[in-house]
Short mmCIF file of C-alpha atoms in Angstrom, two decimals:
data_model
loop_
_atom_site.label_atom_id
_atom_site.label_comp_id
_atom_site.label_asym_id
_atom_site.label_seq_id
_atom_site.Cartn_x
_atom_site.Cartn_y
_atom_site.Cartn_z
CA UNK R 1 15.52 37.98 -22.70
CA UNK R 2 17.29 34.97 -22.75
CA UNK R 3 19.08 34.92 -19.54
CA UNK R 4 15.26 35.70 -18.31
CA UNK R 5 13.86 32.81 -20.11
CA UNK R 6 16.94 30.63 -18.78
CA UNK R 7 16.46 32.06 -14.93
CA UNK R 8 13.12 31.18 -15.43
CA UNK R 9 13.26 27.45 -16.55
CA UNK R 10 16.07 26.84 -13.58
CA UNK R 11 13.11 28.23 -11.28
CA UNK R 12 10.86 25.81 -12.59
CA UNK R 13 12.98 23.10 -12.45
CA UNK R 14 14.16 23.86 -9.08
CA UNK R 15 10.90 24.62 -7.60
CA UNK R 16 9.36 20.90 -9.08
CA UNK R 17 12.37 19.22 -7.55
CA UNK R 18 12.20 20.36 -4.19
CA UNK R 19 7.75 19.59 -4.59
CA UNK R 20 8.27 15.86 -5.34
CA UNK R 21 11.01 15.84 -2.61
CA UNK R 22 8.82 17.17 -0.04
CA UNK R 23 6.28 14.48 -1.79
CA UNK R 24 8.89 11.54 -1.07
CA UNK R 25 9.63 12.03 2.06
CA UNK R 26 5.86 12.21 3.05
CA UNK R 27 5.15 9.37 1.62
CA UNK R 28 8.65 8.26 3.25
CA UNK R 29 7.45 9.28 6.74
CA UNK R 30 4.10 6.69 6.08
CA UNK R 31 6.49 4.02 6.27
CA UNK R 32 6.40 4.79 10.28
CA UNK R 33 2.79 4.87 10.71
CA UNK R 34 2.77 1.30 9.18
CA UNK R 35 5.49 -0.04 11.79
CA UNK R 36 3.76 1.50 14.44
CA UNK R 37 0.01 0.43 13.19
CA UNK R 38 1.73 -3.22 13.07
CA UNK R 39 3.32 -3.01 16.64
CA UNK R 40 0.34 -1.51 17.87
CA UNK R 41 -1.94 -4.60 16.32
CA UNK R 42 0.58 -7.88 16.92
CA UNK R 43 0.72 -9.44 20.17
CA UNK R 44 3.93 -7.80 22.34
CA UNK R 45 6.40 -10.64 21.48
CA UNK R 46 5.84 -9.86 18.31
CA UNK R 47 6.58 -5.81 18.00
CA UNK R 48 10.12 -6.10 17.61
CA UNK R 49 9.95 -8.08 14.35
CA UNK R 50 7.50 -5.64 13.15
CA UNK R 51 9.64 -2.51 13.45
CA UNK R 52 12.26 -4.59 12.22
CA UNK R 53 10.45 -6.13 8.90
CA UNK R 54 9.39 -2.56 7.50
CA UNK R 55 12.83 -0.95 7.81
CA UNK R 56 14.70 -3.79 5.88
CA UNK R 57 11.66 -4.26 3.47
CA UNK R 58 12.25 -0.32 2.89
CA UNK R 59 16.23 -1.08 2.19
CA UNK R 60 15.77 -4.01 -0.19
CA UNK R 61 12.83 -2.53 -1.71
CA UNK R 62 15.17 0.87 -2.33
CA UNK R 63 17.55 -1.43 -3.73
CA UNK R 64 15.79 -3.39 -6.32
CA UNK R 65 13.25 -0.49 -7.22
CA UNK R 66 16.25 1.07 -8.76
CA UNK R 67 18.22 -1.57 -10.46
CA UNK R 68 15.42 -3.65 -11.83
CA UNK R 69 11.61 -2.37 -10.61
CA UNK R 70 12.08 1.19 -12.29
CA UNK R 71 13.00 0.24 -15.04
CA UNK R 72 10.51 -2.44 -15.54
CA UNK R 73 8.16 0.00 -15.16
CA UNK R 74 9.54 3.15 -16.55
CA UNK R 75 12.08 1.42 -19.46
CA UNK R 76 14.46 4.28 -17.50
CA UNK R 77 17.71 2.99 -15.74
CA UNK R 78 20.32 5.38 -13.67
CA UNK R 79 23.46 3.57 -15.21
CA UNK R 80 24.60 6.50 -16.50
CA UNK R 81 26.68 9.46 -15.46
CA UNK R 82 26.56 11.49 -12.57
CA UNK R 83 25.83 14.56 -14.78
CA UNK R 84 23.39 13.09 -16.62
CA UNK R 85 21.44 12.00 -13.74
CA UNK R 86 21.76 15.90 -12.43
CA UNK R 87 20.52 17.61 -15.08
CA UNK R 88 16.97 19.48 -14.38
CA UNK R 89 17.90 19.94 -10.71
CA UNK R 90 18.03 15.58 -10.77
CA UNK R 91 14.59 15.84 -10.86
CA UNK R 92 14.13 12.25 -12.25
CA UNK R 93 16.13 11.24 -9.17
CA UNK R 94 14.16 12.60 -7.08
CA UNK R 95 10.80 11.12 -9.16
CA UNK R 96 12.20 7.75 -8.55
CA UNK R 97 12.49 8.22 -4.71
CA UNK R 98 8.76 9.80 -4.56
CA UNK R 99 7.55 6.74 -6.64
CA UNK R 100 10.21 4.20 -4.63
CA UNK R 101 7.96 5.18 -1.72
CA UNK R 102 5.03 3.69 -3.19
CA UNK R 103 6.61 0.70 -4.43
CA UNK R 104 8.18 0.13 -0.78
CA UNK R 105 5.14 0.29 0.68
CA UNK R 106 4.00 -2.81 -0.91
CA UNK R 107 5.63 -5.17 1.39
CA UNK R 108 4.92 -2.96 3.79
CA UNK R 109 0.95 -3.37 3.35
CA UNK R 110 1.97 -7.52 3.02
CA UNK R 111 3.88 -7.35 6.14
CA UNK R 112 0.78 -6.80 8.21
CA UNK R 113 -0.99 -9.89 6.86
CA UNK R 114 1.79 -12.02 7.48
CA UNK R 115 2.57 -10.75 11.07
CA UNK R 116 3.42 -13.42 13.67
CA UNK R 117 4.51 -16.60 11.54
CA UNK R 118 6.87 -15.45 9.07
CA UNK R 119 10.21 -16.05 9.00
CA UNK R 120 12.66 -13.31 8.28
CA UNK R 121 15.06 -13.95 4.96
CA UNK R 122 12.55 -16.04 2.98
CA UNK R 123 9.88 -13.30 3.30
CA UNK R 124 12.43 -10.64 2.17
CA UNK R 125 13.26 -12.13 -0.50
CA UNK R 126 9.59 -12.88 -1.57
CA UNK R 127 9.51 -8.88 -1.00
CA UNK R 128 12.24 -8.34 -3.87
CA UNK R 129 10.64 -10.31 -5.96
CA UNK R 130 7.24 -8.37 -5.54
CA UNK R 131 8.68 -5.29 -6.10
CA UNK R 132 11.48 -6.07 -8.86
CA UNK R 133 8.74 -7.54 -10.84
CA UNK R 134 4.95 -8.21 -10.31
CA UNK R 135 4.37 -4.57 -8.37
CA UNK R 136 6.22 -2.72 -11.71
CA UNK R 137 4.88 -4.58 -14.46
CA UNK R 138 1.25 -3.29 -13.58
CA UNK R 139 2.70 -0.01 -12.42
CA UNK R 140 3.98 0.47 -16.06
CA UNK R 141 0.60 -0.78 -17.34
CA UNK R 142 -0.92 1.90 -16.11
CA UNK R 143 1.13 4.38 -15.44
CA UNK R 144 4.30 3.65 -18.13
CA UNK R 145 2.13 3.55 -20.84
CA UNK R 146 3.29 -0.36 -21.88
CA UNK R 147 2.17 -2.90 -23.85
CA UNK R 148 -0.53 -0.84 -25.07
CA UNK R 149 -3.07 -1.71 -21.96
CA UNK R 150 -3.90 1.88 -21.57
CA UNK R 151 -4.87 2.29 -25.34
CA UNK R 152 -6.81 -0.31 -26.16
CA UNK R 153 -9.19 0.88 -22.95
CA UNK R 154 -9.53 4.53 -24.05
CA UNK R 155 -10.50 2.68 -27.59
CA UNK R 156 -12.66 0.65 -26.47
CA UNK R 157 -14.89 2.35 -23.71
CA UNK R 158 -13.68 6.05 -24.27
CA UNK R 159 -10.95 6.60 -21.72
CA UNK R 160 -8.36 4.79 -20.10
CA UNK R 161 -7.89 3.32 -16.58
CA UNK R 162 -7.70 6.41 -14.00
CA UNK R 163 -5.72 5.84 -11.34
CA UNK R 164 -4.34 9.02 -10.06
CA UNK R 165 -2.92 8.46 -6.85
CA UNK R 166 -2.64 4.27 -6.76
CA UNK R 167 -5.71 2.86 -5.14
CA UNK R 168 -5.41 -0.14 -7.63
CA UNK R 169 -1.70 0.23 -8.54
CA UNK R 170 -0.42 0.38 -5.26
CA UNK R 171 -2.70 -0.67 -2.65
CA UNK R 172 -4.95 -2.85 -4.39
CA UNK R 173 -2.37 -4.60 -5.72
CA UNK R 174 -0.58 -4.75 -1.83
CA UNK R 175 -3.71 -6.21 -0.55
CA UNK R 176 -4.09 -8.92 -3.00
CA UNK R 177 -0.59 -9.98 -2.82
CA UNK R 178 -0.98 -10.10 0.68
CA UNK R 179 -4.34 -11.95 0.20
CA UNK R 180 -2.16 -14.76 -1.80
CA UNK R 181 0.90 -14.81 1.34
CA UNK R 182 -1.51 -15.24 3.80
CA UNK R 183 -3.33 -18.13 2.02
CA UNK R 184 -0.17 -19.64 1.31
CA UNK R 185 1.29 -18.89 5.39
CA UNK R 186 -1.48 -20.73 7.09
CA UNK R 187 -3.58 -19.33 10.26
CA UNK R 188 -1.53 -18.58 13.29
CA UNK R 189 -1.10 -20.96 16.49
CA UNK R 190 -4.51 -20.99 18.87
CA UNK R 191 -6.41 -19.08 16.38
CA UNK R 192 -8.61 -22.26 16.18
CA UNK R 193 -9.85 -23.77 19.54
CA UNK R 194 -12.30 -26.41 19.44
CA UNK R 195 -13.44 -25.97 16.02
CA UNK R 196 -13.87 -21.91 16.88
CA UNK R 197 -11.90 -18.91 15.70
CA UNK R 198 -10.11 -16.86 18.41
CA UNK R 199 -9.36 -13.39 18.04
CA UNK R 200 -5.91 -11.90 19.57
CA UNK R 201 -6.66 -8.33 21.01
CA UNK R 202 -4.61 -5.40 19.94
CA UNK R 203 -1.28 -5.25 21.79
CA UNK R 204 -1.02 -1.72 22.17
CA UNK R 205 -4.09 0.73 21.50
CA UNK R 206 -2.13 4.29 21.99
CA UNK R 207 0.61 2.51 19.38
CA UNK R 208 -1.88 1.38 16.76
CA UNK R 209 -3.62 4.64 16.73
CA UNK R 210 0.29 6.69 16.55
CA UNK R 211 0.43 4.73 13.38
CA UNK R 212 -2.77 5.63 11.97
CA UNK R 213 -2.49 9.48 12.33
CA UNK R 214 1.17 9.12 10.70
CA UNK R 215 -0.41 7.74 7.70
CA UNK R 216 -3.15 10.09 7.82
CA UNK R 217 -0.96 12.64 7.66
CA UNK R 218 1.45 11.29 5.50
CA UNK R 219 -1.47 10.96 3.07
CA UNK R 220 -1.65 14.62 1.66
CA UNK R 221 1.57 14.13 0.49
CA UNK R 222 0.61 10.67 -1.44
CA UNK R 223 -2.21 11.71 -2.92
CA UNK R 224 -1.52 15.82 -3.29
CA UNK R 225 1.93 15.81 -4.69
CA UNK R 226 0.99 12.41 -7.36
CA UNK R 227 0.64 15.64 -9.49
CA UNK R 228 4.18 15.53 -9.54
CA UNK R 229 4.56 19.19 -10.55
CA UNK R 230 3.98 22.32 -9.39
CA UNK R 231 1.38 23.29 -12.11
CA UNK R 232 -0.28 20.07 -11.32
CA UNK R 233 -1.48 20.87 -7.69
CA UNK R 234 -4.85 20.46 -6.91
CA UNK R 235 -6.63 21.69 -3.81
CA UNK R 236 -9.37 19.43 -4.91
CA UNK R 237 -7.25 16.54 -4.01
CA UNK R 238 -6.66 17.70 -1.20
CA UNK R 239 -10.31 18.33 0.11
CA UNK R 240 -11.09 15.12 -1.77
CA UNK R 241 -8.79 13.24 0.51
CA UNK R 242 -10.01 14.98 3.58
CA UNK R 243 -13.04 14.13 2.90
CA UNK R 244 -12.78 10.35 2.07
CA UNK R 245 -11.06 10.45 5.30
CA UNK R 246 -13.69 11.85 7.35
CA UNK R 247 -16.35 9.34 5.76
CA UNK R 248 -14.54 5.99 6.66
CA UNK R 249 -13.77 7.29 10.29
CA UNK R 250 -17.53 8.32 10.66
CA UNK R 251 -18.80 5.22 9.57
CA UNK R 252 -16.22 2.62 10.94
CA UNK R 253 -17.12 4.56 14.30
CA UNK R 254 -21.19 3.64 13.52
CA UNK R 255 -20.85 0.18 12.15
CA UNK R 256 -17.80 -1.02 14.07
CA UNK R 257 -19.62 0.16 17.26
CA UNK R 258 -16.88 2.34 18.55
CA UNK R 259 -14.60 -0.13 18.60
CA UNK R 260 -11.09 2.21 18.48
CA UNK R 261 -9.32 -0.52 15.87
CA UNK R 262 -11.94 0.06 13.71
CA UNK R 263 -12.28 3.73 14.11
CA UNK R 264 -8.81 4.39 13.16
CA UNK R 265 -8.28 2.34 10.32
CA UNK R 266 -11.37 3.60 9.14
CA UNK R 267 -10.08 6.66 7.95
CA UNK R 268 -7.30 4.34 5.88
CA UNK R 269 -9.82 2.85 4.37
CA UNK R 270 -11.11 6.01 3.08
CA UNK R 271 -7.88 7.51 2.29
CA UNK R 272 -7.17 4.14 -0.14
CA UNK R 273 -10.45 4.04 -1.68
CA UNK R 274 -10.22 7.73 -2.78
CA UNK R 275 -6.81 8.19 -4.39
CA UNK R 276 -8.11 6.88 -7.57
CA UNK R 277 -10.08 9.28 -7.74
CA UNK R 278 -9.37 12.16 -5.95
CA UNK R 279 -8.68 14.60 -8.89
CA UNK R 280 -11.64 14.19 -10.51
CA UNK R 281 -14.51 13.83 -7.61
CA UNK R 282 -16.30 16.54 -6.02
CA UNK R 283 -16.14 16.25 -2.37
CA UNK R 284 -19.23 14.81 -1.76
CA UNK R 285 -18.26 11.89 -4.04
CA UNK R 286 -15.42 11.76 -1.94
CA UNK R 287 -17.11 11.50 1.40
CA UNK R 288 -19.25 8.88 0.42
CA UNK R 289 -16.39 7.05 -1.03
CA UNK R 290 -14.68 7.18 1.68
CA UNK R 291 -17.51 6.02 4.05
CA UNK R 292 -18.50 3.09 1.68
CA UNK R 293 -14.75 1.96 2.55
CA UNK R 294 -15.19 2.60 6.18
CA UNK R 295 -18.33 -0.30 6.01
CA UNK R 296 -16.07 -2.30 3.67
CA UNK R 297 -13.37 -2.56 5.93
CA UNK R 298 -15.85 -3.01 9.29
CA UNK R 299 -17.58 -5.54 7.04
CA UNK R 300 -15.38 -7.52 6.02
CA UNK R 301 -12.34 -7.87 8.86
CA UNK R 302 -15.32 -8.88 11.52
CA UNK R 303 -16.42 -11.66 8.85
CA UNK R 304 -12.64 -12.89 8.18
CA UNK R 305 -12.07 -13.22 12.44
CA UNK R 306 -14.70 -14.55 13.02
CA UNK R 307 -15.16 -17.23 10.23
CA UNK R 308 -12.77 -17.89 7.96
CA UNK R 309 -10.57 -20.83 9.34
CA UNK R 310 -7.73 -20.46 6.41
CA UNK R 311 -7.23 -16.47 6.24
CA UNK R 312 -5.96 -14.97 8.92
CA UNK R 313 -4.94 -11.62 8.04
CA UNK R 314 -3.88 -9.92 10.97
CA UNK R 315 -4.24 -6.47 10.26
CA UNK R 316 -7.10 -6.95 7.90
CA UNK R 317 -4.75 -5.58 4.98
CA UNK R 318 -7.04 -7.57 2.47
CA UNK R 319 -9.89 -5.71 2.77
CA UNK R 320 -8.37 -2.13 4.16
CA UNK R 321 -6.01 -2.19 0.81
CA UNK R 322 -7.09 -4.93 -1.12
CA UNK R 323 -10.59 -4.39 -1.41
CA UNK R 324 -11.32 -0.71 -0.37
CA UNK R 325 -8.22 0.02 -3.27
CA UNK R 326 -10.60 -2.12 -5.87
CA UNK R 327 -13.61 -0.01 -4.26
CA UNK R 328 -11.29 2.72 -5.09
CA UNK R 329 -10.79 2.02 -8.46
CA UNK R 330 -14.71 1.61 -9.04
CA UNK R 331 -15.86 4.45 -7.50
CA UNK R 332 -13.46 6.74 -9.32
CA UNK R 333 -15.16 6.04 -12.54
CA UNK R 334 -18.75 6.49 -10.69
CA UNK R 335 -18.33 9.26 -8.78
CA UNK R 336 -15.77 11.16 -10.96
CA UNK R 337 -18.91 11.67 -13.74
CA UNK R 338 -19.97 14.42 -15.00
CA UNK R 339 -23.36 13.73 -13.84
CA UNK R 340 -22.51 13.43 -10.13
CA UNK R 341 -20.55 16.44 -10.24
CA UNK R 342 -16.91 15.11 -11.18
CA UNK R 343 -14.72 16.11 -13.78
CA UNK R 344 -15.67 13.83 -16.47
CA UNK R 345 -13.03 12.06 -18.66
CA UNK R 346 -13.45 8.67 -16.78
CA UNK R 347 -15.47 5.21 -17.76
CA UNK R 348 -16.60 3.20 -15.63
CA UNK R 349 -15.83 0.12 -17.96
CA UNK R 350 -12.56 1.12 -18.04
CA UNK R 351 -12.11 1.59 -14.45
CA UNK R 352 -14.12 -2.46 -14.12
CA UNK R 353 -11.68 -3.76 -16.26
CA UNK R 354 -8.83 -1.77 -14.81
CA UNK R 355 -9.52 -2.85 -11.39
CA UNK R 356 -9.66 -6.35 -12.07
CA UNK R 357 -6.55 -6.73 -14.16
CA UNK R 358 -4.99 -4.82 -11.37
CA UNK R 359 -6.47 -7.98 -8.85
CA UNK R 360 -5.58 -11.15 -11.13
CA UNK R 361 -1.92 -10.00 -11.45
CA UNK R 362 -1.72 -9.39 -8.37
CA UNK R 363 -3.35 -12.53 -6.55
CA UNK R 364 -1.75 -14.60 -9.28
CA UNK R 365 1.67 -12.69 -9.02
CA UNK R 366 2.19 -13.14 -5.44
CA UNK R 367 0.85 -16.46 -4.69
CA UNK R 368 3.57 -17.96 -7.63
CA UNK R 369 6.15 -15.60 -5.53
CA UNK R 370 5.15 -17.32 -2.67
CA UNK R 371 4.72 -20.68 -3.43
CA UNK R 372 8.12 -20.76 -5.37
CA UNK R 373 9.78 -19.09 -2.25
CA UNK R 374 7.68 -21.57 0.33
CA UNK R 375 8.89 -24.52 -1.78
CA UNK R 376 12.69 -23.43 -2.00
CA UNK R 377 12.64 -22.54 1.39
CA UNK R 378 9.86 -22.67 4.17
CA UNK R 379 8.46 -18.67 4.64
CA UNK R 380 6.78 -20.04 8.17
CA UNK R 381 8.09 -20.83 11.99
CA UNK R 382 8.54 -23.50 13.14
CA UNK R 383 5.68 -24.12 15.77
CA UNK R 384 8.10 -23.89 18.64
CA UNK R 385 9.32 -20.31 17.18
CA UNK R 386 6.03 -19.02 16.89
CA UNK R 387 5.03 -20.20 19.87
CA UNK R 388 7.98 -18.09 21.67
CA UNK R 389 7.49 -15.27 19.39
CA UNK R 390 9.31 -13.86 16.57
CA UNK R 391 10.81 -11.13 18.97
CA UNK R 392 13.06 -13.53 20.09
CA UNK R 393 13.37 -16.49 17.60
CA UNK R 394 14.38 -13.85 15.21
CA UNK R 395 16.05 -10.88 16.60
CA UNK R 396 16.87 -12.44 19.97
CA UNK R 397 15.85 -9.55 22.05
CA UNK R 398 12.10 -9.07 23.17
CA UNK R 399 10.25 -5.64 22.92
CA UNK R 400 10.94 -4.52 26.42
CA UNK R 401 13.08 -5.83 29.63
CA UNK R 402 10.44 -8.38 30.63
CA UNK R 403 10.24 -10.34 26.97
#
């Protein structure tokens, strides 16, 4: 019986390893739909330095996520033994690289805003710092358990801050970081012409929309395997997700006119909006979730082009992750009610106050980040590199033979 017991638990084990793997590299695999959505969105002498910034913002973000960012977050270090770290089928090993994912793809949400003007070693640095510290110290807020956050909500409005999947954790908190670079970085060159804003086309339509179905895709495994276990796999996420999906391309197709940049990040906007919540929201929650972010997104990115002077957020990662994510975090104590057919065990206090903790830290995180890494050392161009392009100020090589 107790070799049966034992084969049993090594199952287990085994089979919740290789899930959260699969989960990782998923999640891994989104890191190419946000190059691509990037190259396909910058102006062509710009592409290179895209491809480039989300690879090397992956490596440093790999390396400081497990010295200093995990264990920030987790109070859980890998200085240890080799046979320590492989016990349970190194299981926690492979937990780190699922949730490494998520806190790598923080600079790659701020990489988007940034695009254009940025110069290459100050902004990866900035990037550490992000995700070494400001990223993990609300992570383990919410999800560590620390300083007690997470009690004193459940005590005082009946539950604590629900957040299954990261649409505060990770992308809100992306987008408002972002939010704070971008301030901080300044509008690009001949945005402004005779006291009127100019918008720069997409680059590369077929480009921006390869990037949007590989984080489409990618986004079953995000949101689906956040259970983390095998026992903990919901279908209902998975519909939930779909769903949300559906509803922001819909309506970023109706509002946004059929514009194709607005029709495929719609269904991003949808996809951020619902992780939050999309293990405790029936589907119809879900879909309207999900098409409330769609408008959002519309909404918002056609007001920022086309009137504010000091933001310019070129991929519109403000409101896609910053404010659909807070939207997110909202709606999953709304929607995830009882009464309109969710699971219950949510506030919507809880999820208020949740979300906007989630916001100050972030805004307030990042812009000291950035204005201590501006002031040691300048994160933007010079006007004659952006003017040539950071293609070839940077990397020296343009995106194709003509550049």
């Amino acid at each position: 019986m107790d070799s049966i017991n034992s084969a049993v638990e090594t199952l287990v084990s085994s089979a919740n390893t290789y899930f959260i793997l699969l989960g990782a590299i998923m999640v891994f695999a989104m890191h190419a739909g946000f190059a691509f959505l990037e190259v396909g969105t910058v102006r062509q002498k710009n592409q290179v330095n895209a491809l480039v910034k989300i690879l090397t913002d992956f490596g440093i973000s790999a390396l400081v996520y497990f010295f200093v960012g995990y264990w920030v977050a987790y109070d859980t270090h890998f200085l240890t033994s080799a046979s320590e770290l492989a016990q349970n089928n190194g299981y926690e090993l492979v937990k780190f690289f699922f949730l490494l994912t998520f806190a790598a793809a923080i600079p790659a949400i701020i990489s988007g805003g940034v695009a254009e003007r940025a110069k290459f070693y100050p902004m990866l640095i900035a990037a550490a710092c992000v995700v070494g510290l400001v990223y993990p110290f609300f992570e383990g807020l919410i999800w560590g358990g620390n300083y007690g956050f997470q009690g004193w909500l459940e005590q005082t409005f009946g539950a604590g801050f629900h957040d299954f999947a990261g649409s505060v954790v990770v992308h809100g908190v992306g987008g408002w970081i972002a939010l704070a670079a971008v301030i901080i970085l300044g509008t690009r060159q001949g945005r402004v012409r005779n006291g009127q804003l100019v918008a720069f086309a997409p680059s590369n339509i077929p480009f921006l929309a390869l990037g949007a179905w590989i984080l489409c895709i990618g986004w079953f495994g995000f949101n689906v395997m956040s259970a983390q276990t095998l026992d903990g796999i919901s279908g209902l996420v998975a519909v939930n997700s779909l769903m949300a999906m559906v509803g922001g391309t819909l309506v970023a197709m109706l509002v946004g006119k059929k514009d194709p940049g607005f029709i495929h990040n719609g269904p991003l906007a949808g996809l951020v909006a619902v992780c939050a919540g999309s293990d405790v929201m029936h589907p119809v929650g879900a879909l309207i979730t999900g098409g409330v972010a769609g408008a959002l997104f519309v909404f918002l990115f056609t007001h920022m082009q086309n009137r504010w002077h000091q933001i310019d957020d070129v991929l519109g990662v403000w409101p896609l992750h910053g404010v659909c994510g807070a939207w997110g975090g909202i709606a999953a104590g709304v929607f995830g009610l009882e009464a309109l057919g969710g699971l219950g065990g949510v506030s919507l206090m809880a999820q208020i106050v949740g979300t906007l903790a989630g916001v100050a830290i972030a805004f307030v995180g990042g812009y000291l980040v950035y204005r201590i890494t501006h002031a040691i050392s300048s994160i933007r161009l010079s006007d004659e590199e952006e003017f040539n392009g950071a293609d070839l100020s940077i990397h020296r090589i343009g995106a194709t033979s003509n550049d």
